[in-house]
Amino acid sequence: MAQIEEGVSAIETSISKLEKTLHEFASMVDLLEKPSSKEEEDFETYACKAEAILSIAFDYVIVLQARHRAMSSCANSDSMTSPRQSTLNDSINQQVPNQ
């Protein structure tokens, strides 16, 4: 589960860096008095690619968080059922005579 948490953290860090870079690029283009068509095209291309990457990254974060919750839930469920199961086994063993 620690690996999932590390993966989510790494993806979130990458998302943050990409968003910051995209914002800086947009600010630079906005500062130009009259950006060339090439500069506008480059920005549009970069922005589209960045948005696609961000969408995929957000999807991965959601999937990883869901898996983490599921694994945590199973771990909690197992820890809660284990004592009951051993108590049940003890009760059965006490009732069954040794052969």
PDB file of C-alpha atoms in Angstrom:
ATOM      1  CA  MET A   1       0.000   0.000   0.000  1.00  0.00           C
ATOM      2  CA  ALA A   2       2.958   2.299   0.568  1.00  0.00           C
ATOM      3  CA  GLN A   3       3.848   1.944  -3.111  1.00  0.00           C
ATOM      4  CA  ILE A   4       0.373   3.090  -4.109  1.00  0.00           C
ATOM      5  CA  GLU A   5       0.684   6.128  -1.828  1.00  0.00           C
ATOM      6  CA  GLU A   6       4.103   6.901  -3.329  1.00  0.00           C
ATOM      7  CA  GLY A   7       2.677   6.545  -6.840  1.00  0.00           C
ATOM      8  CA  VAL A   8      -0.198   8.908  -6.083  1.00  0.00           C
ATOM      9  CA  SER A   9       2.214  11.408  -4.563  1.00  0.00           C
ATOM     10  CA  ALA A  10       4.545  11.245  -7.578  1.00  0.00           C
ATOM     11  CA  ILE A  11       1.669  11.733 -10.020  1.00  0.00           C
ATOM     12  CA  GLU A  12       0.264  14.639  -8.002  1.00  0.00           C
ATOM     13  CA  THR A  13       3.720  16.277  -7.951  1.00  0.00           C
ATOM     14  CA  SER A  14       3.993  15.854 -11.718  1.00  0.00           C
ATOM     15  CA  ILE A  15       0.503  17.285 -12.213  1.00  0.00           C
ATOM     16  CA  SER A  16       1.438  20.320 -10.149  1.00  0.00           C
ATOM     17  CA  LYS A  17       4.650  20.880 -12.118  1.00  0.00           C
ATOM     18  CA  LEU A  18       2.858  20.543 -15.448  1.00  0.00           C
ATOM     19  CA  GLU A  19       0.102  22.951 -14.397  1.00  0.00           C
ATOM     20  CA  LYS A  20       2.721  25.472 -13.222  1.00  0.00           C
ATOM     21  CA  THR A  21       4.694  25.174 -16.464  1.00  0.00           C
ATOM     22  CA  LEU A  22       1.555  25.549 -18.566  1.00  0.00           C
ATOM     23  CA  HIS A  23       0.537  28.628 -16.574  1.00  0.00           C
ATOM     24  CA  GLU A  24       4.014  30.165 -16.993  1.00  0.00           C
ATOM     25  CA  PHE A  25       3.955  29.476 -20.734  1.00  0.00           C
ATOM     26  CA  ALA A  26       0.507  31.059 -21.037  1.00  0.00           C
ATOM     27  CA  SER A  27       1.719  34.109 -19.109  1.00  0.00           C
ATOM     28  CA  MET A  28       4.712  34.468 -21.413  1.00  0.00           C
ATOM     29  CA  VAL A  29       2.517  34.280 -24.507  1.00  0.00           C
ATOM     30  CA  ASP A  30       0.139  36.843 -22.958  1.00  0.00           C
ATOM     31  CA  LEU A  31       3.050  39.237 -22.375  1.00  0.00           C
ATOM     32  CA  LEU A  32       3.871  39.286 -26.073  1.00  0.00           C
ATOM     33  CA  GLU A  33       2.386  42.337 -27.742  1.00  0.00           C
ATOM     34  CA  LYS A  34       1.514  40.440 -30.868  1.00  0.00           C
ATOM     35  CA  PRO A  35       2.433  36.765 -30.794  1.00  0.00           C
ATOM     36  CA  SER A  36       3.252  35.262 -34.144  1.00  0.00           C
ATOM     37  CA  SER A  37       1.003  32.607 -35.572  1.00  0.00           C
ATOM     38  CA  LYS A  38       3.819  30.104 -34.918  1.00  0.00           C
ATOM     39  CA  GLU A  39       3.939  31.092 -31.214  1.00  0.00           C
ATOM     40  CA  GLU A  40       0.170  30.838 -30.908  1.00  0.00           C
ATOM     41  CA  GLU A  41       0.200  27.483 -32.677  1.00  0.00           C
ATOM     42  CA  ASP A  42       3.011  26.204 -30.446  1.00  0.00           C
ATOM     43  CA  PHE A  43       1.122  27.272 -27.341  1.00  0.00           C
ATOM     44  CA  GLU A  44      -2.099  25.678 -28.557  1.00  0.00           C
ATOM     45  CA  THR A  45      -0.280  22.426 -29.352  1.00  0.00           C
ATOM     46  CA  TYR A  46       1.461  22.401 -25.979  1.00  0.00           C
ATOM     47  CA  ALA A  47      -1.746  23.263 -24.116  1.00  0.00           C
ATOM     48  CA  CYS A  48      -3.677  20.454 -25.836  1.00  0.00           C
ATOM     49  CA  LYS A  49      -0.966  17.912 -25.071  1.00  0.00           C
ATOM     50  CA  ALA A  50      -0.721  19.121 -21.472  1.00  0.00           C
ATOM     51  CA  GLU A  51      -4.492  18.865 -20.995  1.00  0.00           C
ATOM     52  CA  ALA A  52      -4.495  15.314 -22.374  1.00  0.00           C
ATOM     53  CA  ILE A  53      -1.637  14.331 -20.072  1.00  0.00           C
ATOM     54  CA  LEU A  54      -3.347  15.959 -17.082  1.00  0.00           C
ATOM     55  CA  SER A  55      -6.558  14.096 -17.834  1.00  0.00           C
ATOM     56  CA  ILE A  56      -4.731  10.767 -17.930  1.00  0.00           C
ATOM     57  CA  ALA A  57      -2.818  11.614 -14.756  1.00  0.00           C
ATOM     58  CA  PHE A  58      -6.020  12.527 -12.903  1.00  0.00           C
ATOM     59  CA  ASP A  59      -7.561   9.230 -14.045  1.00  0.00           C
ATOM     60  CA  TYR A  60      -4.553   7.309 -12.700  1.00  0.00           C
ATOM     61  CA  VAL A  61      -4.774   9.113  -9.367  1.00  0.00           C
ATOM     62  CA  ILE A  62      -8.451   8.201  -9.066  1.00  0.00           C
ATOM     63  CA  VAL A  63      -7.758   4.546  -9.910  1.00  0.00           C
ATOM     64  CA  LEU A  64      -4.829   4.338  -7.487  1.00  0.00           C
ATOM     65  CA  GLN A  65      -6.809   5.988  -4.696  1.00  0.00           C
ATOM     66  CA  ALA A  66      -9.685   3.563  -5.276  1.00  0.00           C
ATOM     67  CA  ARG A  67      -7.306   0.608  -5.137  1.00  0.00           C
ATOM     68  CA  HIS A  68      -5.730   1.975  -1.974  1.00  0.00           C
ATOM     69  CA  ARG A  69      -9.151   2.320  -0.348  1.00  0.00           C
ATOM     70  CA  ALA A  70     -10.122  -1.186  -1.440  1.00  0.00           C
ATOM     71  CA  MET A  71      -6.904  -2.667  -0.102  1.00  0.00           C
ATOM     72  CA  SER A  72      -7.271  -0.735   3.161  1.00  0.00           C
ATOM     73  CA  SER A  73     -10.838  -1.933   3.467  1.00  0.00           C
ATOM     74  CA  CYS A  74      -9.786  -5.542   2.881  1.00  0.00           C
ATOM     75  CA  ALA A  75      -6.950  -5.208   5.378  1.00  0.00           C
ATOM     76  CA  ASN A  76      -9.338  -3.777   7.967  1.00  0.00           C
ATOM     77  CA  SER A  77     -11.864  -6.487   7.192  1.00  0.00           C
ATOM     78  CA  ASP A  78      -9.226  -9.206   7.512  1.00  0.00           C
ATOM     79  CA  SER A  79      -7.990  -7.855  10.822  1.00  0.00           C
ATOM     80  CA  MET A  80     -11.545  -7.750  12.111  1.00  0.00           C
ATOM     81  CA  THR A  81     -12.465 -11.264  10.944  1.00  0.00           C
ATOM     82  CA  SER A  82      -9.244 -12.971  11.989  1.00  0.00           C
ATOM     83  CA  PRO A  83      -9.948 -12.838  15.745  1.00  0.00           C
ATOM     84  CA  ARG A  84     -13.504 -14.010  15.166  1.00  0.00           C
ATOM     85  CA  GLN A  85     -12.294 -16.833  12.955  1.00  0.00           C
ATOM     86  CA  SER A  86      -9.735 -17.982  15.530  1.00  0.00           C
ATOM     87  CA  THR A  87     -12.403 -17.815  18.263  1.00  0.00           C
ATOM     88  CA  LEU A  88     -14.700 -19.915  16.089  1.00  0.00           C
ATOM     89  CA  ASN A  89     -11.906 -22.405  15.439  1.00  0.00           C
ATOM     90  CA  ASP A  90     -11.139 -22.585  19.182  1.00  0.00           C
ATOM     91  CA  SER A  91     -14.805 -23.265  19.943  1.00  0.00           C
ATOM     92  CA  ILE A  92     -14.978 -26.016  17.351  1.00  0.00           C
ATOM     93  CA  ASN A  93     -11.740 -27.591  18.576  1.00  0.00           C
ATOM     94  CA  GLN A  94     -13.025 -27.622  22.153  1.00  0.00           C
ATOM     95  CA  GLN A  95     -16.225 -29.378  21.106  1.00  0.00           C
ATOM     96  CA  VAL A  96     -14.556 -32.052  18.978  1.00  0.00           C
ATOM     97  CA  PRO A  97     -13.044 -34.833  21.129  1.00  0.00           C
ATOM     98  CA  ASN A  98      -9.473 -35.912  20.418  1.00  0.00           C
ATOM     99  CA  GLN A  99      -9.257 -39.215  18.623  1.00  0.00           C
TER     100      GLN A  99
END
